[in-house]
PDB file of C-alpha atoms in Angstrom:
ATOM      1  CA  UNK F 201     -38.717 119.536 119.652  1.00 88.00           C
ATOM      2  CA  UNK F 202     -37.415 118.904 116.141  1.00 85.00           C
ATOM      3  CA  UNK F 203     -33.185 119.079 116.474  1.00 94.00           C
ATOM      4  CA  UNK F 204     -30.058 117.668 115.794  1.00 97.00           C
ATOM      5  CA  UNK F 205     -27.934 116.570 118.877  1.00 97.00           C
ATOM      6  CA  UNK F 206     -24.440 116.265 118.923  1.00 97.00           C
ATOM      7  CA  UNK F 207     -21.888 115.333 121.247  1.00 97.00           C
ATOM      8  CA  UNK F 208     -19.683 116.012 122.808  1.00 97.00           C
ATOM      9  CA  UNK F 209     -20.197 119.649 122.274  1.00 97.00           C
ATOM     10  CA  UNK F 210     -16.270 120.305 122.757  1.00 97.00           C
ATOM     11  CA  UNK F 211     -13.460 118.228 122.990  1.00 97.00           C
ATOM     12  CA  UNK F 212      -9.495 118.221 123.295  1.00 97.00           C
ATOM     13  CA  UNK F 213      -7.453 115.071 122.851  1.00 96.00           C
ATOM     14  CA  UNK F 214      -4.257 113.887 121.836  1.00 97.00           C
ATOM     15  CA  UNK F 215      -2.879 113.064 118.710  1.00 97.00           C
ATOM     16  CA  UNK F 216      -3.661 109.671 117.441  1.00 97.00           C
ATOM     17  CA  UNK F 217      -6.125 108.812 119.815  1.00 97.00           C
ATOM     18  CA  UNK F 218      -9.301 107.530 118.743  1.00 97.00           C
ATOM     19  CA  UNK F 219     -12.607 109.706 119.210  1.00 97.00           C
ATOM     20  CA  UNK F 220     -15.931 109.564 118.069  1.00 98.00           C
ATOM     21  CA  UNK F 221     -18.395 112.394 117.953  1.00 98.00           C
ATOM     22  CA  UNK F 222     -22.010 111.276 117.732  1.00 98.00           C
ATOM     23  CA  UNK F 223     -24.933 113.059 115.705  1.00 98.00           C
ATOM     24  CA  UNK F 224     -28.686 112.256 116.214  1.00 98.00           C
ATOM     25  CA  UNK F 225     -32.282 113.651 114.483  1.00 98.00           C
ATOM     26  CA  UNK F 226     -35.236 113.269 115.777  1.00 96.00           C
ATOM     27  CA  UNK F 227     -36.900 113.950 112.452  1.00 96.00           C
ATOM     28  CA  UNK F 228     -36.733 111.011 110.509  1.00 95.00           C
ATOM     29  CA  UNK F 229     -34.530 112.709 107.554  1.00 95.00           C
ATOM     30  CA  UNK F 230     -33.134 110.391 104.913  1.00 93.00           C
ATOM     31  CA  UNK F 231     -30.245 112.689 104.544  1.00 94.00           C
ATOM     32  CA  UNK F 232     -27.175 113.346 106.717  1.00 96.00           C
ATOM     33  CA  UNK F 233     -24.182 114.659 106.457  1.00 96.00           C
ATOM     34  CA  UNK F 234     -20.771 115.892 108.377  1.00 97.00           C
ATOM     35  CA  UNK F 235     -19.341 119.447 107.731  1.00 96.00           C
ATOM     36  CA  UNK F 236     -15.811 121.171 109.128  1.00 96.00           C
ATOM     37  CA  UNK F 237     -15.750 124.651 109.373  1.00 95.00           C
ATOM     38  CA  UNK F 238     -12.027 126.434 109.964  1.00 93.00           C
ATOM     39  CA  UNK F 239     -11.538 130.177 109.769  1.00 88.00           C
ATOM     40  CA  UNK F 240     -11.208 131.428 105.728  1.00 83.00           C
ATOM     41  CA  UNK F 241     -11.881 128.346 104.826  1.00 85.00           C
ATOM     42  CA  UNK F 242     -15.842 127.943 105.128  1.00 85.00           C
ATOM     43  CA  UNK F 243     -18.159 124.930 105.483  1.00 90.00           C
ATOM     44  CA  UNK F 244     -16.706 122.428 104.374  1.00 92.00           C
ATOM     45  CA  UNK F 245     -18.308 119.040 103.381  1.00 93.00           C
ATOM     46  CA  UNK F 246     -16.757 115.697 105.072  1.00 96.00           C
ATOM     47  CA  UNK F 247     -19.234 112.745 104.320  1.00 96.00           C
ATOM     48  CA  UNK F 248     -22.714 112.527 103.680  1.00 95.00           C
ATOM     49  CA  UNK F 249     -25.190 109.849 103.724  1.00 95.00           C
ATOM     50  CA  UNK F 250     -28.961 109.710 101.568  1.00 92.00           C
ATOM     51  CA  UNK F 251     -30.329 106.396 103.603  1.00 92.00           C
ATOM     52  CA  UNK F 252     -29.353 104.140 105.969  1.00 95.00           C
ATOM     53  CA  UNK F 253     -26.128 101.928 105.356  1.00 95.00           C
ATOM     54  CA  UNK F 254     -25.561 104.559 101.762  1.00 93.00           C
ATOM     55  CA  UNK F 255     -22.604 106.945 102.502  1.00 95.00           C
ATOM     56  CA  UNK F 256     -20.405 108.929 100.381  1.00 93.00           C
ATOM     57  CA  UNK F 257     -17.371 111.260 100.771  1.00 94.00           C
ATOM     58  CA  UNK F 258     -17.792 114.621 100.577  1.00 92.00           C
ATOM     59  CA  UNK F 259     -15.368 117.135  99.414  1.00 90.00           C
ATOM     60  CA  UNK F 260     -12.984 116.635 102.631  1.00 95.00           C
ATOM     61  CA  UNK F 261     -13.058 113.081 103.751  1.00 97.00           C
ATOM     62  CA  UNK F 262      -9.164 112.345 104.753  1.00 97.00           C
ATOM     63  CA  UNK F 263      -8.942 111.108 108.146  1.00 97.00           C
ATOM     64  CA  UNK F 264     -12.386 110.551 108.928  1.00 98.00           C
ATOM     65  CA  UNK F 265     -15.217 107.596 108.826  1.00 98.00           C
ATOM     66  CA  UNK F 266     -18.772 107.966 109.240  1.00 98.00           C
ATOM     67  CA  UNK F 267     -21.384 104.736 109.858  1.00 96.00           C
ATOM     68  CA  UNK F 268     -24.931 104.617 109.010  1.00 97.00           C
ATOM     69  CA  UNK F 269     -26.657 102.044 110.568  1.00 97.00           C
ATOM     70  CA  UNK F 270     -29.348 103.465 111.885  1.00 96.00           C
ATOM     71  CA  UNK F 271     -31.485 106.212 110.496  1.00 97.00           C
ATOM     72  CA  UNK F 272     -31.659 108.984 113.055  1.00 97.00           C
ATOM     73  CA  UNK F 273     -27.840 108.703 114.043  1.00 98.00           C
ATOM     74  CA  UNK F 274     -24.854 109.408 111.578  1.00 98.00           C
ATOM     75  CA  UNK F 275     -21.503 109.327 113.637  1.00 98.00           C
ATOM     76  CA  UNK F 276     -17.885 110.858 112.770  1.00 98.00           C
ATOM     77  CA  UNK F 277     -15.169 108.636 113.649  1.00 98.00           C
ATOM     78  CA  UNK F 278     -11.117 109.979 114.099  1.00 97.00           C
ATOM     79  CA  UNK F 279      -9.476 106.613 113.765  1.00 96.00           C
ATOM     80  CA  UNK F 280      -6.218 108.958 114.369  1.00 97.00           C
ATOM     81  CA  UNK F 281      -6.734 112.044 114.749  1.00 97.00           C
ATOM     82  CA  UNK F 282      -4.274 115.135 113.801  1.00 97.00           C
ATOM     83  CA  UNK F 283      -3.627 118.686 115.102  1.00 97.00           C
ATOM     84  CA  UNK F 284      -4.911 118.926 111.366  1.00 97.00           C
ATOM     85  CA  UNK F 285      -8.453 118.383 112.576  1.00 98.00           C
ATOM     86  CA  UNK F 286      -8.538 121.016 114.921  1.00 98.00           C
ATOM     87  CA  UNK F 287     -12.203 122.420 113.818  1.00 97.00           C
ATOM     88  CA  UNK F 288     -15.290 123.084 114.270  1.00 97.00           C
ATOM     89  CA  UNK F 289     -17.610 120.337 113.379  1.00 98.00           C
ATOM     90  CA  UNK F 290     -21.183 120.372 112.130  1.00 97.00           C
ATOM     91  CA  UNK F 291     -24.038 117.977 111.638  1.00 98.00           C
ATOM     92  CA  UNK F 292     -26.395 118.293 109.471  1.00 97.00           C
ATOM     93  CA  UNK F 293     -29.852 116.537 108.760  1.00 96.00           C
ATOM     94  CA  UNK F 294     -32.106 117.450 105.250  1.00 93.00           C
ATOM     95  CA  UNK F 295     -35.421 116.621 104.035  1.00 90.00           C
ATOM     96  CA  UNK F 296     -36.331 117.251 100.729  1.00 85.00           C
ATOM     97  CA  UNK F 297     -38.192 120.642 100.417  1.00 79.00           C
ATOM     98  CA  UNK F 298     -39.798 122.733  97.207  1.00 78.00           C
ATOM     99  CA  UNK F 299     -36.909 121.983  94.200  1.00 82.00           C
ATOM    100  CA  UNK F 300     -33.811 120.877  96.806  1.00 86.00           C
ATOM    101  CA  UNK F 301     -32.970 119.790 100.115  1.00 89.00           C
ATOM    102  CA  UNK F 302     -33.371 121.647 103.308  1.00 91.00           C
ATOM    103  CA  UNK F 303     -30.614 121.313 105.967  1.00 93.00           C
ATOM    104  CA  UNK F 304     -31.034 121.479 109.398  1.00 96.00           C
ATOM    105  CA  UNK F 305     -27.805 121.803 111.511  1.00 97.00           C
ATOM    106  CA  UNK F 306     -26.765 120.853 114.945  1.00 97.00           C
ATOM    107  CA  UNK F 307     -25.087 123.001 117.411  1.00 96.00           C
ATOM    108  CA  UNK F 308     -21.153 121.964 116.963  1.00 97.00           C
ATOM    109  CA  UNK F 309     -18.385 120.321 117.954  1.00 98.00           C
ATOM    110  CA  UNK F 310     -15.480 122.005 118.283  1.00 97.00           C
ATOM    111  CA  UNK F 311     -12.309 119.634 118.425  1.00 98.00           C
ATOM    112  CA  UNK F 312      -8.886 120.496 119.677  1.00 98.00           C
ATOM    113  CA  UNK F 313      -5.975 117.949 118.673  1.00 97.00           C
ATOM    114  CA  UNK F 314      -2.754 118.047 120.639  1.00 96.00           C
TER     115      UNK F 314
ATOM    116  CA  UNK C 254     -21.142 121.316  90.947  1.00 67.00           C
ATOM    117  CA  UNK C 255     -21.698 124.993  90.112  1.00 71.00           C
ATOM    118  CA  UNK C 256     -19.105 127.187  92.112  1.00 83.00           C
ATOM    119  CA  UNK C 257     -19.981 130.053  93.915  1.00 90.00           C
ATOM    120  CA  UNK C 258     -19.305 133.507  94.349  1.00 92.00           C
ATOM    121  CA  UNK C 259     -20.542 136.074  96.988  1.00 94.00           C
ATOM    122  CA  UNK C 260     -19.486 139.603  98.243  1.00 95.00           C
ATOM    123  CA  UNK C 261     -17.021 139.044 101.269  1.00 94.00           C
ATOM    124  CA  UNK C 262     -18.648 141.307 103.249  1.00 96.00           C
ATOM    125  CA  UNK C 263     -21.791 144.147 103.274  1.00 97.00           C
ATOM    126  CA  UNK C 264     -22.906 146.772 105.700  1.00 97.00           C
ATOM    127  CA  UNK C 265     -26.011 148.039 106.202  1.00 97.00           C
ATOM    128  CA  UNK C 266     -28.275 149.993 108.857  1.00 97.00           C
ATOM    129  CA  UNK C 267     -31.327 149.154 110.563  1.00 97.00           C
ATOM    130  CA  UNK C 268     -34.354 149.563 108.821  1.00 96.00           C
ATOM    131  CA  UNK C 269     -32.770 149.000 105.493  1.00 97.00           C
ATOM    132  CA  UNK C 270     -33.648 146.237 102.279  1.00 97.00           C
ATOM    133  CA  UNK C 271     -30.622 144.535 101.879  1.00 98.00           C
ATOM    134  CA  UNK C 272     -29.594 142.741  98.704  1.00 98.00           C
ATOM    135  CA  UNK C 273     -26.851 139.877  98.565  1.00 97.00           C
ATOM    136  CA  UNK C 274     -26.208 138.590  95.126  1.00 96.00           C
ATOM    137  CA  UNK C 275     -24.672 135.535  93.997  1.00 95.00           C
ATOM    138  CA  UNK C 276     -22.735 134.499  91.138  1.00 94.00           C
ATOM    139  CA  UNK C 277     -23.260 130.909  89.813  1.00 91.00           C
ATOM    140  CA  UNK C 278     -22.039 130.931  86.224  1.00 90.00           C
ATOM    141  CA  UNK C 279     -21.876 127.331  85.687  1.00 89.00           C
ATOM    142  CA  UNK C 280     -25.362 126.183  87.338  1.00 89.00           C
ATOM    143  CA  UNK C 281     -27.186 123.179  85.257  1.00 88.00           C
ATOM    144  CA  UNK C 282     -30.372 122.796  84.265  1.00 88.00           C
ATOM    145  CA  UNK C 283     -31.446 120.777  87.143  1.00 85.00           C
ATOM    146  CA  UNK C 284     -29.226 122.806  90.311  1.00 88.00           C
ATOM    147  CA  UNK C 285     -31.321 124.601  92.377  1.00 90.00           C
ATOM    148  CA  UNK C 286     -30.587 127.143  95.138  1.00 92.00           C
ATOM    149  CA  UNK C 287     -30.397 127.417  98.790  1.00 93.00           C
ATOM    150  CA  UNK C 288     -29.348 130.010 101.332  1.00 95.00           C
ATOM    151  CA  UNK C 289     -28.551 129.761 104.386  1.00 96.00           C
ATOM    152  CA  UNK C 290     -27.711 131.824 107.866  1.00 97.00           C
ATOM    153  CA  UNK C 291     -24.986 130.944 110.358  1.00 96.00           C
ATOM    154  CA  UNK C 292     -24.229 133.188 113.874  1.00 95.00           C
ATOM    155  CA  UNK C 293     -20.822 132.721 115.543  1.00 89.00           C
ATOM    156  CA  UNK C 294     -20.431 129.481 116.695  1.00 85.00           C
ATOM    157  CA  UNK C 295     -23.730 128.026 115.819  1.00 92.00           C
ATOM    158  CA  UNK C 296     -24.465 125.863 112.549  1.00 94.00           C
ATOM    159  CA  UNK C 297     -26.206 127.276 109.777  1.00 95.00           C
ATOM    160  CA  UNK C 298     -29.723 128.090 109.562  1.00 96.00           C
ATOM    161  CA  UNK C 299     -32.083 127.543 106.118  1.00 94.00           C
ATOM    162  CA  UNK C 300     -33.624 130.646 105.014  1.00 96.00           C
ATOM    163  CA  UNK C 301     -35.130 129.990 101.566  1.00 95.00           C
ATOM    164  CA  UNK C 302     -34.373 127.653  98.399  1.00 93.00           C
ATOM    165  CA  UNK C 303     -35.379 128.144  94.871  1.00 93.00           C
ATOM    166  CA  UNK C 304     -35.075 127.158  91.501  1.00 91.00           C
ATOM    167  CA  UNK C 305     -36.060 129.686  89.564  1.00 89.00           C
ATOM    168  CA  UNK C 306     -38.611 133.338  89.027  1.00 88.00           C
ATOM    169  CA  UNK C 307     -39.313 134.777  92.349  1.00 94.00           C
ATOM    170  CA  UNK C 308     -39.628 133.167  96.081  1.00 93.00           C
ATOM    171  CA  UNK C 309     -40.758 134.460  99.295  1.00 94.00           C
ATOM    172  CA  UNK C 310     -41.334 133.255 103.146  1.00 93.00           C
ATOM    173  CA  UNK C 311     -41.794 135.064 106.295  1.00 93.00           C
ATOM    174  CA  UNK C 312     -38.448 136.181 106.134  1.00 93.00           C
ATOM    175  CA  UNK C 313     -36.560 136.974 102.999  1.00 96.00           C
ATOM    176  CA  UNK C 314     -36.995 136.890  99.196  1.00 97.00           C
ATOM    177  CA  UNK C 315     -35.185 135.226  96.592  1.00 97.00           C
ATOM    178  CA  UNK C 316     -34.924 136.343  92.987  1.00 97.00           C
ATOM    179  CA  UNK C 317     -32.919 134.390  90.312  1.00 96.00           C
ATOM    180  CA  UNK C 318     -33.315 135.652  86.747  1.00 95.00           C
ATOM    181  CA  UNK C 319     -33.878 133.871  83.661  1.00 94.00           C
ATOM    182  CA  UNK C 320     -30.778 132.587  82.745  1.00 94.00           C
ATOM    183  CA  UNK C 321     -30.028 131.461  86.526  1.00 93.00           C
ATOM    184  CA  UNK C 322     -26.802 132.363  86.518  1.00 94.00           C
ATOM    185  CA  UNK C 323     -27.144 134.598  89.843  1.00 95.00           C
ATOM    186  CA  UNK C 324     -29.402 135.255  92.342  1.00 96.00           C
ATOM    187  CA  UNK C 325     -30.292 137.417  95.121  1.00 97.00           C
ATOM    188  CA  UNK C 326     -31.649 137.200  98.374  1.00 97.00           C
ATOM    189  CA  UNK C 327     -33.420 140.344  99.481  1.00 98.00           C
ATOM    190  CA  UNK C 328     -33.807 140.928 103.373  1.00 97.00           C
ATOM    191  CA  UNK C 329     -36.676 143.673 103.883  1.00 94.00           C
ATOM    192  CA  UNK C 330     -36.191 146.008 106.787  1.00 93.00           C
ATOM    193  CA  UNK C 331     -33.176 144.335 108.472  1.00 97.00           C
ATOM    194  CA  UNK C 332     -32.107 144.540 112.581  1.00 96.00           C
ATOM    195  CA  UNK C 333     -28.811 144.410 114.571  1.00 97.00           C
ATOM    196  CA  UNK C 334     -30.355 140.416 115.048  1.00 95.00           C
ATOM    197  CA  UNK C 335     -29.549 140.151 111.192  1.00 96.00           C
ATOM    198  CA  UNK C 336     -26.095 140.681 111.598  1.00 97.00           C
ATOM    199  CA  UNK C 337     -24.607 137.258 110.376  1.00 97.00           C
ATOM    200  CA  UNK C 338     -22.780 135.164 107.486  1.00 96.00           C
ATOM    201  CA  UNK C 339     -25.345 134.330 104.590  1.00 97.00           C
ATOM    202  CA  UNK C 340     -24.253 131.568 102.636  1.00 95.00           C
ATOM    203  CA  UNK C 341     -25.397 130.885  98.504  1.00 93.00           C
ATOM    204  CA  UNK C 342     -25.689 127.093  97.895  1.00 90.00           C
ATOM    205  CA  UNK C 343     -26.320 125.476  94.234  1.00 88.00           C
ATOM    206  CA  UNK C 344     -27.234 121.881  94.608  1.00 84.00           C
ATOM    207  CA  UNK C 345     -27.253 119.181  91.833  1.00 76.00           C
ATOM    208  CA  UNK C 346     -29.606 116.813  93.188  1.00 66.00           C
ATOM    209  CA  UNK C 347     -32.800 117.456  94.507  1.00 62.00           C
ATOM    210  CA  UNK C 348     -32.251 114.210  96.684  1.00 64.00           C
ATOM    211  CA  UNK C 349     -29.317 115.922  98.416  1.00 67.00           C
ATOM    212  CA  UNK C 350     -25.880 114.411  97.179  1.00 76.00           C
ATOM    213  CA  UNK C 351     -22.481 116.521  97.680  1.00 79.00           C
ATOM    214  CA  UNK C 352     -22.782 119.976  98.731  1.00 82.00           C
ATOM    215  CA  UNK C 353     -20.377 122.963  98.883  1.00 80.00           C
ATOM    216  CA  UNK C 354     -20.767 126.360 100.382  1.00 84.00           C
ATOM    217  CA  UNK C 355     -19.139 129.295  99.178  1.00 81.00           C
ATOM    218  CA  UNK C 356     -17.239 131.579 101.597  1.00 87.00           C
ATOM    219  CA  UNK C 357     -20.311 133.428 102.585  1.00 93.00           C
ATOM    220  CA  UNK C 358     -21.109 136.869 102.840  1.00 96.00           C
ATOM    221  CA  UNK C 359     -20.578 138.721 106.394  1.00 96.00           C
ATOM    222  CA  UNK C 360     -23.362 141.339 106.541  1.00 97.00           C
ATOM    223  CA  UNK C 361     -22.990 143.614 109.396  1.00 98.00           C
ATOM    224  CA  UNK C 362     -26.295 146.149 110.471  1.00 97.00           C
ATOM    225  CA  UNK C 363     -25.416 148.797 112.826  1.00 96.00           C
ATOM    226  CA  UNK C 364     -27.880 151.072 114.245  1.00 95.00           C
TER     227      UNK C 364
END
């Protein structure tokens, strides 16, 4: 089945702790990319990435790091994270359909920061 | 990249067309348009994407007018299952590149 994994699916931690949430396709997209989503704010973009080892910030990247080294995976990394960064956080995989891209999105992770 | 601007919020009733429209004043030659579906707590879903005239699929329509700077994606006959946030998207690349969703537009169907 084609899909976008992530995990884990939730997650509390502590302030300035590292974490890492992982994001895997199984549909060999060129394009990735990270989204937050917080209440009256929308989706909001965090990093994205059009090939392996080519990444570029979105419109919110502040606090985070993403890696591209392979082509099906595209992880978020909290060096140190922030009660800031409490969210809901999307991947997002895209191929390139009719005139644009076409986005498929992974379940969530929603992140709690103490 | 072109900004966008929805309605906050629609209702409708089963059965019903429903039309969202959104503004994109500022949309370049080469943008094109996506929309998108998201349910509580579950990431967004592609509907339908188009650059310009008319486009349809199994499950909506999209119309964007001449001058492109709106469009509007047409739901025929919608359910209580349609109740969700519809999001307007203008991209600048057709590679993909940055991307940034408006606040969406929560359509409620009751029965």
């Amino acid at each position: 089945e084609a899909q976008v994994t992530q995990n884990p699916r939730y997650l509390i931690t502590v302030t300035g702790k590292k974490l890492t949430v992982t994001c895997s396709q199984n549909m060999n997209h060129e394009y990735m990319s990270w989204y937050r989503q917080d209440p009256g704010l929308g989706l909001r973009q965090i990093y994205y990435s059009m090939n392996v080892e080519v990444t570029d910030k979105g419109d919110v990247p502040e606090g985070y790091k993403v890696s591209r080294k392979e082509k099906r995976n595209f992880p978020l990394i909290l060096e140190s994270p922030s009660p800031n960064q409490t969210s809901l956080y999307f991947c997002a995989s895209g191929r390139i359909a009719g005139p644009g891209l076409e986005q498929y999105f992974g379940p969530g992770t929603r992140l709690t920061v103490t | 990249l072109a900004k966008t601007t929805q309605p906050i919020s629609m209702d409708s009733y089963e059965g019903q067309e429903v039309n969202i429209t959104c503004s994109h004043n500022n949309i370049a030659t080469n943008d094109y348009i996506t929309w998108y579906q998201q349910f509580p707590s579950q990431g967004p879903r592609f509907i339908i994407q188009g650059y310009k005239t008319k486009v349809t699929n199994e499950v909506a329509s999209l119309f964007i007018p001449a001058d492109r700077k709106s469009s509007t994606l047409s739901l025929p006959r919608v359910s209580l299952s349609d109740t969700a946030v519809y999001y307007c998207l203008v991209g600048e690349d057709n590679q993909g590149g940055k991307l940034i969703f408006g606040q969406g537009t929560e359509l409620s169907v009751k029965p």
